[in-house]
C-alpha cells in the first residue's frame, strides 16, 4: 500500500459524448464516446497522479464493466486494490448538447453491495501497514450501511492513519460522530450537517469551529466554488479566494482540491500552503472541459500566484 490510500465504494465508468441537439423521440447520433474511470476516491487518485504523487485506490468492482473499469485505471498507471463484487459496476452518461453547449449528467444508482463485500474494504485497511492518509470520497451504494464512514474512522484511528472524508448527508454525519482528521464540505453539505437551509460565509466558520471543538474533526476545509475556501482548525482560520480563470467545467473540482491538499499535507507544507495548493488544484480542474481533472502546470502556476509570487496570470 502507498502512503495515500483512496477508497471508492461506488465507482463508475463515465462515458462522455456529444450530440448536435437533444430532442425527444428522434435518434440522437452521438460522437465517439470517451470512457473514463470515475467516482470520488478514484478521481482523487487520478488527480494525485497528475500532480506527481502516488496512491493506492481501493474500490469495489464487479461484472464485465468492473473488469473494464480496472483496465481503464490500469492504463492510467494507478495502483489498484480491487474488491470484487457480484453485481455490475455502474456506467454514467455525460452528454454535451452542441447547440446549447450545456452538459447533461445521467448518474446511475450503482450496484447492490453485499455485507461481506463492503466489509472486505474495511478488513483490508485494518490489516494494512504504512498508510498515512486514507481518502474516502463519494456516495455509498445500496447495501452499504450509513455508518460506514464512522466504522472507517474507527479503523483509521486504530492504524493511526489520517482519514479525510468527502461526502454528504448522513454518511458524513456518522464520520464526524466517530471523529476524523479532515472533511471538505461545500456550503450545501455544511448547511445540511448543521440542519439548516442555507449558511452564510461567516456562519460557516462558526459551524466548522463547533464541529471541531466537539471532536468531530481536526481540520475542516469549507469550499465555496469560485469564492475559494476556508481552512479551519482549533486555533486557526485561513481564507483563500479562488484565482479568476476561464471556467470550462467544474466537474472534478472538489476531488482535485482534496488531492492537492492531501499531497500538501504529505509533503509537509505549512497549513496555509496546503489550502492554497488545494485551491490551485480545484481551480485548475475548472479550466478543463468535460470530466478532465487538473493539469500539473496549471496547478503550479496558480499555486505560485496564490503565494504572491510574480507569475504570468493565466486568464483573468
Ligand atoms: N467556478 C470556479 N472558479 C474557480 N475555482 C473554482 C470554481 N469552482 C470550484 N473552484 C475551485 O474548486 C474548489 C472546490 O470547488 P467546490 O467548492 O465547488 O467543491 P464541491 O462542491 O465539493 O465540488 P464537486 O462538485 O467537484 O464535489 C473551490 O474551493 C475552488 O478552489
Ligand atoms: Mg464535493
Short mmCIF file of C-alpha atoms and ligand atoms in Angstrom, two decimals:
data_model
loop_
_atom_site.label_atom_id
_atom_site.label_comp_id
_atom_site.label_asym_id
_atom_site.label_seq_id
_atom_site.Cartn_x
_atom_site.Cartn_y
_atom_site.Cartn_z
CA UNK A 1 0.00 0.00 0.00
CA UNK A 2 1.13 3.54 -0.74
CA UNK A 3 1.19 6.21 1.98
CA UNK A 4 -2.02 7.61 0.50
CA UNK A 5 -4.92 5.21 0.01
CA UNK A 6 -8.20 6.25 -1.56
CA UNK A 7 -11.45 4.37 -1.08
CA UNK A 8 -14.34 4.39 -3.56
CA UNK A 9 -17.43 2.32 -2.83
CA UNK A 10 -19.49 3.48 -5.77
CA UNK A 11 -17.11 3.90 -8.72
CA UNK A 12 -18.45 4.42 -12.23
CA UNK A 13 -17.32 4.32 -15.80
CA UNK A 14 -18.00 7.82 -17.07
CA UNK A 15 -18.99 7.65 -20.72
CA UNK A 16 -18.86 11.11 -22.36
CA UNK A 17 -20.20 12.07 -25.75
CA UNK A 18 -21.76 14.97 -27.66
CA UNK A 19 -24.89 15.37 -29.80
CA UNK A 20 -25.93 18.16 -32.14
CA UNK A 21 -29.11 18.80 -30.21
CA UNK A 22 -31.05 16.92 -27.52
CA UNK A 23 -34.62 16.41 -28.72
CA UNK A 24 -37.20 13.75 -27.77
CA UNK A 25 -38.18 10.70 -29.88
CA UNK A 26 -35.53 11.13 -32.61
CA UNK A 27 -32.39 9.01 -32.79
CA UNK A 28 -29.66 11.17 -31.36
CA UNK A 29 -26.43 10.44 -33.24
CA UNK A 30 -23.56 10.78 -30.79
CA UNK A 31 -19.86 11.41 -31.30
CA UNK A 32 -17.39 8.62 -30.50
CA UNK A 33 -17.66 8.21 -26.72
CA UNK A 34 -14.78 8.63 -24.31
CA UNK A 35 -14.60 6.21 -21.36
CA UNK A 36 -13.03 7.24 -18.09
CA UNK A 37 -12.82 5.66 -14.65
CA UNK A 38 -14.65 7.86 -12.15
CA UNK A 39 -16.02 8.08 -8.62
CA UNK A 40 -14.81 10.27 -5.75
CA UNK A 41 -11.79 8.36 -4.43
CA UNK A 42 -10.72 7.17 -7.86
CA UNK A 43 -10.71 10.75 -9.10
CA UNK A 44 -8.61 11.77 -6.11
CA UNK A 45 -6.08 9.03 -7.03
CA UNK A 46 -6.04 10.20 -10.65
CA UNK A 47 -5.53 13.85 -9.62
CA UNK A 48 -2.72 12.83 -7.22
CA UNK A 49 -1.01 11.07 -10.11
CA UNK A 50 -1.36 14.16 -12.30
CA UNK A 51 0.28 16.19 -9.53
CA UNK A 52 3.28 13.87 -9.43
CA UNK A 53 2.26 11.81 -6.39
CA UNK A 54 1.15 8.24 -5.97
CA UNK A 55 -1.59 6.41 -4.11
CA UNK A 56 -3.35 3.07 -3.95
CA UNK A 57 -7.01 3.12 -4.99
CA UNK A 58 -9.19 0.60 -3.17
CA UNK A 59 -12.55 0.18 -4.85
CA UNK A 60 -15.45 -2.19 -5.39
CA UNK A 61 -15.82 -3.52 -8.93
CA UNK A 62 -17.99 -6.21 -10.48
CA UNK A 63 -19.03 -7.85 -13.74
CA UNK A 64 -17.75 -7.02 -17.22
CA UNK A 65 -18.00 -3.30 -16.57
CA UNK A 66 -15.92 -3.82 -13.42
CA UNK A 67 -13.18 -5.50 -15.46
CA UNK A 68 -13.26 -2.66 -17.97
CA UNK A 69 -13.07 -0.18 -15.11
CA UNK A 70 -9.95 -1.93 -13.78
CA UNK A 71 -8.43 -1.81 -17.25
CA UNK A 72 -9.10 1.93 -17.59
CA UNK A 73 -7.47 2.67 -14.26
CA UNK A 74 -4.51 0.40 -15.01
CA UNK A 75 -3.99 2.25 -18.30
CA UNK A 76 -3.63 5.47 -16.30
CA UNK A 77 -0.95 3.92 -14.11
CA UNK A 78 -2.98 3.93 -10.89
CA UNK A 79 -2.18 1.24 -8.30
CA UNK A 80 -5.40 -0.64 -7.64
CA UNK A 81 -6.63 -2.87 -4.87
CA UNK A 82 -9.88 -4.30 -6.22
CA UNK A 83 -12.61 -5.78 -4.04
CA UNK A 84 -14.71 -7.89 -6.37
CA UNK A 85 -18.48 -7.72 -6.06
CA UNK A 86 -21.25 -9.80 -7.61
CA UNK A 87 -23.18 -7.02 -9.33
CA UNK A 88 -22.02 -4.84 -12.23
CA UNK A 89 -20.07 -1.61 -11.82
CA UNK A 90 -22.29 1.26 -12.93
CA UNK A 91 -21.84 3.33 -16.06
CA UNK A 92 -22.77 7.02 -16.12
CA UNK A 93 -23.52 9.02 -19.23
CA UNK A 94 -22.37 12.58 -19.79
CA UNK A 95 -23.75 14.30 -22.86
CA UNK A 96 -22.91 17.76 -24.17
CA UNK A 97 -25.60 19.31 -26.35
CA UNK A 98 -23.57 21.19 -29.00
CA UNK A 99 -26.43 23.56 -29.87
CA UNK A 100 -26.57 25.00 -26.35
CA UNK A 101 -23.15 23.87 -25.05
CA UNK A 102 -24.99 22.54 -21.97
CA UNK A 103 -23.80 19.39 -20.26
CA UNK A 104 -26.25 16.69 -19.09
CA UNK A 105 -25.05 14.19 -16.50
CA UNK A 106 -27.02 10.95 -16.15
CA UNK A 107 -25.92 9.26 -12.94
CA UNK A 108 -26.89 5.61 -12.40
CA UNK A 109 -27.66 4.27 -8.93
CA UNK A 110 -24.91 1.63 -8.84
CA UNK A 111 -24.97 -2.00 -7.74
CA UNK A 112 -26.39 -3.53 -4.58
CA UNK A 113 -23.40 -4.32 -2.41
CA UNK A 114 -23.36 -7.35 -0.06
CA UNK A 115 -22.15 -7.11 3.53
CA UNK A 116 -19.05 -9.28 3.02
CA UNK A 117 -18.07 -7.05 0.07
CA UNK A 118 -18.06 -3.69 1.89
CA UNK A 119 -16.69 -5.37 5.00
CA UNK A 120 -13.68 -6.54 2.98
CA UNK A 121 -12.69 -2.93 2.26
CA UNK A 122 -12.56 -2.30 5.99
CA UNK A 123 -10.64 -5.54 6.61
CA UNK A 124 -8.01 -4.64 4.01
CA UNK A 125 -7.40 -1.29 5.68
CA UNK A 126 -7.40 -2.75 9.17
CA UNK A 127 -4.63 -5.17 8.17
CA UNK A 128 -2.62 -2.62 6.17
CA UNK A 129 0.62 -1.04 7.27
CA UNK A 130 2.39 2.17 6.33
CA UNK A 131 -0.79 4.02 5.34
CA UNK A 132 -0.60 7.67 6.38
CA UNK A 133 -3.69 9.12 4.71
CA UNK A 134 -6.97 7.48 3.79
CA UNK A 135 -9.22 9.48 1.49
CA UNK A 136 -12.79 8.23 1.29
CA UNK A 137 -14.87 10.10 -1.20
CA UNK A 138 -18.22 9.78 -2.91
CA UNK A 139 -21.62 8.27 -2.25
CA UNK A 140 -22.45 4.93 -0.68
CA UNK A 141 -24.15 2.38 -2.95
CA UNK A 142 -27.20 0.41 -1.85
CA UNK A 143 -26.46 -2.20 0.77
CA UNK A 144 -23.67 -0.25 2.48
CA UNK A 145 -24.76 0.97 5.93
CA UNK A 146 -25.00 4.72 6.52
CA UNK A 147 -22.44 4.48 9.33
CA UNK A 148 -19.77 3.03 7.01
CA UNK A 149 -17.54 6.12 7.26
CA UNK A 150 -17.90 6.03 11.07
CA UNK A 151 -16.64 2.44 11.06
CA UNK A 152 -13.84 3.53 8.73
CA UNK A 153 -12.94 6.39 11.09
CA UNK A 154 -12.57 3.87 13.96
CA UNK A 155 -10.21 1.75 11.83
CA UNK A 156 -8.19 4.80 10.74
CA UNK A 157 -7.57 5.61 14.42
CA UNK A 158 -6.55 2.02 15.07
CA UNK A 159 -3.91 2.04 12.32
CA UNK A 160 -3.01 5.69 13.09
CA UNK A 161 -3.82 6.89 9.58
CA UNK A 162 -5.32 10.31 8.98
CA UNK A 163 -8.77 9.96 7.47
CA UNK A 164 -10.19 12.51 5.03
CA UNK A 165 -13.86 12.09 4.10
CA UNK A 166 -15.56 13.97 1.28
CA UNK A 167 -19.21 13.00 1.16
CA UNK A 168 -22.57 14.38 2.20
CA UNK A 169 -25.66 13.82 4.37
CA UNK A 170 -25.97 11.06 6.95
CA UNK A 171 -22.78 9.19 5.90
CA UNK A 172 -20.80 12.39 6.61
CA UNK A 173 -22.57 12.86 9.96
CA UNK A 174 -21.55 9.35 11.02
CA UNK A 175 -17.92 10.10 10.14
CA UNK A 176 -17.79 13.18 12.39
CA UNK A 177 -19.66 11.40 15.17
CA UNK A 178 -16.72 8.99 15.34
CA UNK A 179 -14.12 11.73 14.77
CA UNK A 180 -11.59 12.01 11.94
CA UNK A 181 -8.76 14.11 10.55
CA UNK A 182 -10.46 16.23 7.90
CA UNK A 183 -13.68 16.83 6.00
CA UNK A 184 -14.17 19.08 2.97
CA UNK A 185 -17.80 20.06 2.80
CA UNK A 186 -19.09 22.65 0.36
CA UNK A 187 -21.57 25.20 1.72
CA UNK A 188 -24.58 23.00 0.95
CA UNK A 189 -23.05 19.97 2.68
CA UNK A 190 -22.09 22.02 5.74
CA UNK A 191 -25.59 23.54 5.92
CA UNK A 192 -27.21 20.11 5.96
CA UNK A 193 -24.75 18.96 8.64
CA UNK A 194 -25.98 21.91 10.69
CA UNK A 195 -29.58 21.09 9.80
CA UNK A 196 -30.27 24.49 8.22
CA UNK A 197 -31.39 25.53 4.74
CA UNK A 198 -28.51 27.87 4.00
CA UNK A 199 -25.42 29.15 5.81
CA UNK A 200 -23.69 32.49 5.20
CA UNK A 201 -19.89 32.53 4.87
CA UNK A 202 -19.36 33.98 8.38
CA UNK A 203 -21.69 31.41 9.96
CA UNK A 204 -19.80 28.67 8.13
CA UNK A 205 -16.64 29.35 10.13
CA UNK A 206 -18.62 29.24 13.39
CA UNK A 207 -20.29 25.99 12.32
CA UNK A 208 -16.90 24.50 11.43
CA UNK A 209 -15.45 25.54 14.82
CA UNK A 210 -18.37 23.95 16.66
CA UNK A 211 -17.81 20.63 14.93
CA UNK A 212 -14.04 20.81 15.54
CA UNK A 213 -14.47 21.76 19.22
CA UNK A 214 -16.67 18.77 19.88
CA UNK A 215 -14.07 16.45 18.36
CA UNK A 216 -15.78 15.85 15.01
CA UNK A 217 -12.63 16.54 13.01
CA UNK A 218 -9.22 18.17 13.39
CA UNK A 219 -9.46 20.21 10.22
CA UNK A 220 -12.25 21.35 8.00
CA UNK A 221 -11.98 22.92 4.60
CA UNK A 222 -15.20 24.62 3.61
CA UNK A 223 -15.17 25.05 -0.14
CA UNK A 224 -17.18 27.81 -1.80
CA UNK A 225 -16.70 27.29 -5.53
CA UNK A 226 -15.47 30.43 -7.29
CA UNK A 227 -15.28 32.23 -3.92
CA UNK A 228 -12.48 29.94 -2.74
CA UNK A 229 -12.31 28.11 0.58
CA UNK A 230 -11.56 28.40 4.28
CA UNK A 231 -9.38 26.04 6.26
CA UNK A 232 -10.44 25.86 9.89
CA UNK A 233 -8.73 24.06 12.79
CA UNK A 234 -8.96 24.54 16.57
CA UNK A 235 -6.60 27.51 16.51
CA UNK A 236 -6.58 28.93 13.03
CA UNK A 237 -8.77 30.08 10.18
CA UNK A 238 -7.23 30.68 6.76
CA UNK A 239 -9.34 32.08 3.95
CA UNK A 240 -8.19 31.94 0.37
CA UNK A 241 -10.02 33.20 -2.71
CA UNK A 242 -10.03 31.24 -5.95
CA UNK A 243 -7.98 32.86 -8.70
CA UNK A 244 -10.15 34.08 -11.56
CA UNK A 245 -9.75 31.78 -14.54
CA UNK A 246 -11.73 30.96 -17.63
CA UNK A 247 -14.13 28.33 -16.34
CA UNK A 248 -14.91 25.44 -18.67
CA UNK A 249 -16.29 22.62 -16.47
CA UNK A 250 -16.40 22.40 -12.70
CA UNK A 251 -16.64 18.58 -12.77
CA UNK A 252 -13.87 17.15 -10.58
CA UNK A 253 -13.02 20.44 -8.84
CA UNK A 254 -13.73 19.04 -5.36
CA UNK A 255 -11.77 15.83 -5.98
CA UNK A 256 -8.78 17.75 -7.40
CA UNK A 257 -8.86 20.06 -4.39
CA UNK A 258 -8.80 17.13 -1.95
CA UNK A 259 -5.95 15.53 -3.92
CA UNK A 260 -3.93 18.76 -3.74
CA UNK A 261 -4.47 19.16 -0.01
CA UNK A 262 -3.60 15.58 0.91
CA UNK A 263 -0.41 15.81 -1.16
CA UNK A 264 0.32 19.13 0.55
CA UNK A 265 -0.03 17.51 3.98
CA UNK A 266 2.12 14.56 2.98
CA UNK A 267 4.83 16.89 1.64
CA UNK A 268 4.79 18.79 4.93
CA UNK A 269 3.65 22.13 3.52
CA UNK A 270 2.59 24.78 6.05
CA UNK A 271 -1.19 24.80 6.57
CA UNK A 272 -1.77 28.00 4.61
CA UNK A 273 0.02 26.50 1.64
CA UNK A 274 -1.90 23.24 1.96
CA UNK A 275 -5.07 25.29 1.43
CA UNK A 276 -3.51 27.29 -1.41
CA UNK A 277 -2.32 24.14 -3.16
CA UNK A 278 -5.80 22.62 -2.79
CA UNK A 279 -7.43 25.72 -4.22
CA UNK A 280 -4.90 25.80 -7.05
CA UNK A 281 -5.76 22.18 -7.92
CA UNK A 282 -9.54 22.74 -7.63
CA UNK A 283 -9.40 25.88 -9.75
CA UNK A 284 -7.12 24.23 -12.31
CA UNK A 285 -9.73 21.50 -12.77
CA UNK A 286 -12.31 24.13 -13.76
CA UNK A 287 -10.08 25.28 -16.63
CA UNK A 288 -10.56 21.98 -18.47
CA UNK A 289 -13.56 20.78 -20.42
CA UNK A 290 -15.82 17.84 -19.51
CA UNK A 291 -14.65 15.43 -16.85
CA UNK A 292 -10.95 16.25 -17.19
CA UNK A 293 -9.18 16.83 -13.86
CA UNK A 294 -6.40 19.35 -13.12
CA UNK A 295 -3.17 19.73 -15.12
CA UNK A 296 0.04 19.99 -13.09
CA UNK A 297 1.42 23.01 -14.95
CA UNK A 298 -1.80 24.99 -14.27
CA UNK A 299 -1.76 23.96 -10.60
CA UNK A 300 1.86 25.05 -10.13
CA UNK A 301 1.21 28.43 -11.77
CA UNK A 302 -1.92 29.08 -9.72
CA UNK A 303 -0.15 27.96 -6.53
CA UNK A 304 2.72 30.38 -7.16
CA UNK A 305 0.20 33.12 -7.89
CA UNK A 306 -1.69 32.46 -4.63
CA UNK A 307 1.57 32.54 -2.68
CA UNK A 308 2.11 36.03 -4.05
CA UNK A 309 4.91 35.15 -6.40
CA UNK A 310 5.09 37.16 -9.56
CA UNK A 311 3.86 34.84 -12.26
CA UNK A 312 2.15 35.36 -15.51
CA UNK A 313 -1.53 35.39 -14.57
CA UNK A 314 -3.29 32.71 -16.56
CA UNK A 315 -6.62 34.12 -17.60
CA UNK A 316 -8.27 36.95 -15.73
N1 LIG B 1 -16.02 28.50 -10.75
C1 LIG B 1 -14.85 28.31 -10.12
N2 LIG B 1 -13.81 29.16 -10.30
C2 LIG B 1 -12.65 29.00 -9.68
N3 LIG B 1 -12.39 27.99 -8.82
C3 LIG B 1 -13.38 27.10 -8.61
C4 LIG B 1 -14.67 27.20 -9.24
N4 LIG B 1 -15.44 26.18 -8.82
C5 LIG B 1 -14.66 25.45 -7.96
N5 LIG B 1 -13.44 26.00 -7.84
C6 LIG B 1 -12.32 25.54 -7.01
O1 LIG B 1 -12.52 24.20 -6.59
C7 LIG B 1 -12.74 24.15 -5.18
C8 LIG B 1 -13.82 23.14 -4.87
O2 LIG B 1 -15.00 23.52 -5.53
P1 LIG B 1 -16.44 23.47 -4.87
O3 LIG B 1 -16.49 24.34 -3.68
O4 LIG B 1 -17.41 23.72 -5.97
O5 LIG B 1 -16.47 21.96 -4.34
P2 LIG B 1 -17.59 20.85 -4.50
O6 LIG B 1 -18.94 21.48 -4.43
O7 LIG B 1 -17.27 19.82 -3.49
O8 LIG B 1 -17.29 20.30 -5.95
P3 LIG B 1 -17.65 18.90 -6.60
O9 LIG B 1 -18.92 19.12 -7.32
O10 LIG B 1 -16.49 18.64 -7.52
O11 LIG B 1 -17.75 17.89 -5.48
C9 LIG B 1 -13.07 25.59 -4.77
O12 LIG B 1 -12.72 25.86 -3.45
C10 LIG B 1 -12.24 26.37 -5.77
O13 LIG B 1 -10.89 26.42 -5.36
MG1 LIG B 2 -17.76 17.77 -3.48
#
